[in-house]
Coordinates of C-alpha atoms in Angstrom, one line a residue:
X592 CA -96.6 -70.2 -81.0
X593 CA -96.3 -71.1 -77.0
X594 CA -92.9 -69.3 -75.5
X595 CA -92.5 -67.0 -78.3
X596 CA -92.3 -63.3 -78.4
X597 CA -95.3 -61.1 -80.6
X598 CA -93.2 -59.2 -82.9
X599 CA -93.2 -56.1 -82.4
X600 CA -95.8 -53.1 -84.0
X601 CA -94.6 -50.2 -85.1
X602 CA -92.3 -47.5 -83.0
X603 CA -94.1 -44.7 -82.1
X604 CA -91.7 -41.6 -81.3
X605 CA -93.1 -38.1 -79.9
X606 CA -90.6 -36.1 -81.3
X607 CA -90.7 -32.6 -81.8
X608 CA -91.8 -31.9 -85.1
X609 CA -88.5 -29.5 -86.2
X610 CA -88.6 -26.2 -88.7
X611 CA -85.6 -26.0 -90.9
X612 CA -84.2 -23.4 -93.0
X613 CA -81.1 -23.6 -95.0
X614 CA -78.6 -20.4 -96.5
X615 CA -77.1 -21.6 -99.9
X616 CA -75.2 -18.4 -100.1
X617 CA -73.3 -16.1 -98.1
X618 CA -74.6 -13.4 -97.3
X619 CA -77.7 -14.6 -98.3
X620 CA -81.2 -15.2 -96.5
X621 CA -82.3 -18.0 -94.8
X622 CA -84.6 -20.3 -96.0
X623 CA -87.0 -22.7 -95.3
X624 CA -86.8 -25.8 -97.2
X625 CA -88.6 -28.6 -94.6
X626 CA -89.7 -29.9 -91.8
X627 CA -88.5 -33.4 -89.6
X628 CA -89.2 -35.2 -86.5
X629 CA -85.7 -35.6 -84.2
X630 CA -85.1 -36.8 -80.4
X631 CA -83.4 -32.9 -79.8
X632 CA -81.6 -30.3 -81.5
X633 CA -78.6 -31.7 -82.5
X634 CA -80.7 -34.8 -83.4
X635 CA -82.8 -32.1 -85.6
X636 CA -79.3 -30.5 -87.5
X637 CA -77.9 -34.1 -88.4
X638 CA -80.3 -35.0 -89.3
X639 CA -81.1 -32.0 -91.9
X640 CA -77.7 -31.8 -92.7
X641 CA -78.2 -35.2 -94.3
X642 CA -81.6 -34.0 -95.5
X643 CA -81.5 -31.2 -97.2
X644 CA -78.1 -30.1 -98.0
X645 CA -76.5 -33.3 -99.9
X646 CA -74.9 -31.7 -102.6
X647 CA -73.0 -29.3 -100.4
X648 CA -75.0 -26.6 -101.0
X649 CA -75.7 -25.2 -97.4
X650 CA -73.5 -23.1 -95.8
X651 CA -75.8 -22.9 -92.3
X652 CA -78.5 -24.9 -91.4
X653 CA -81.3 -23.2 -88.8
X654 CA -83.7 -26.1 -86.7
X655 CA -86.9 -24.7 -84.7
X656 CA -89.6 -26.4 -82.8
X657 CA -92.7 -26.2 -84.7
X658 CA -94.1 -25.3 -81.9
X659 CA -91.4 -21.8 -80.4
X660 CA -92.6 -20.3 -83.6
X661 CA -95.2 -17.7 -83.4
X662 CA -96.5 -16.1 -86.5
X663 CA -99.4 -13.9 -87.4
X664 CA -101.9 -15.2 -89.7
X665 CA -102.3 -13.5 -93.7
X666 CA -105.8 -12.5 -93.1
X667 CA -105.0 -10.1 -90.4
X668 CA -102.3 -8.6 -92.8
X669 CA -103.5 -5.0 -93.0
X670 CA -104.6 -4.5 -89.4
X671 CA -101.2 -6.4 -88.7
X672 CA -98.8 -4.2 -90.8
X673 CA -101.2 -1.4 -91.2
X674 CA -99.0 0.8 -88.4
X675 CA -96.2 0.9 -90.0
X676 CA -97.8 2.7 -93.3
X677 CA -97.3 5.9 -91.3
X678 CA -93.4 5.5 -91.1
X679 CA -92.2 7.0 -94.7
X680 CA -88.8 6.7 -93.2
X681 CA -88.4 3.3 -92.6
X682 CA -89.2 2.9 -96.8
X683 CA -86.4 1.5 -98.7
X684 CA -87.0 4.9 -101.3
X685 CA -84.4 7.0 -98.8
X686 CA -82.0 4.9 -98.6
X687 CA -79.4 4.6 -101.5
X688 CA -77.6 1.7 -102.1
X689 CA -73.8 0.8 -103.4
X690 CA -73.3 -0.5 -106.3
X691 CA -70.5 -2.9 -104.7
X692 CA -72.9 -4.1 -101.9
X693 CA -74.1 -7.9 -103.3
X694 CA -77.2 -8.4 -101.1
X695 CA -78.7 -6.7 -97.9

């Protein structure tokens, strides 16, 4: 029809991808729970809270832009971690963990 604007198509946002990590209990590690797109860090935190902690299971949330993560390749595991093999003092066999310590 003349004079009537066409219906807009789907809106495409070029929002960055964020990786979401949630800590379920105090003293435990943050665990990767998923990814989401958001316009900024605060929006990512709010969306992560709404998506991944709906039943109050989280005590802390981390959101990290996927573009800011640098990771080693599993294919390079042996050469990448080989330098730590000769540092036996770093192995957990040299440490006694007290029974009253629930998590390390």
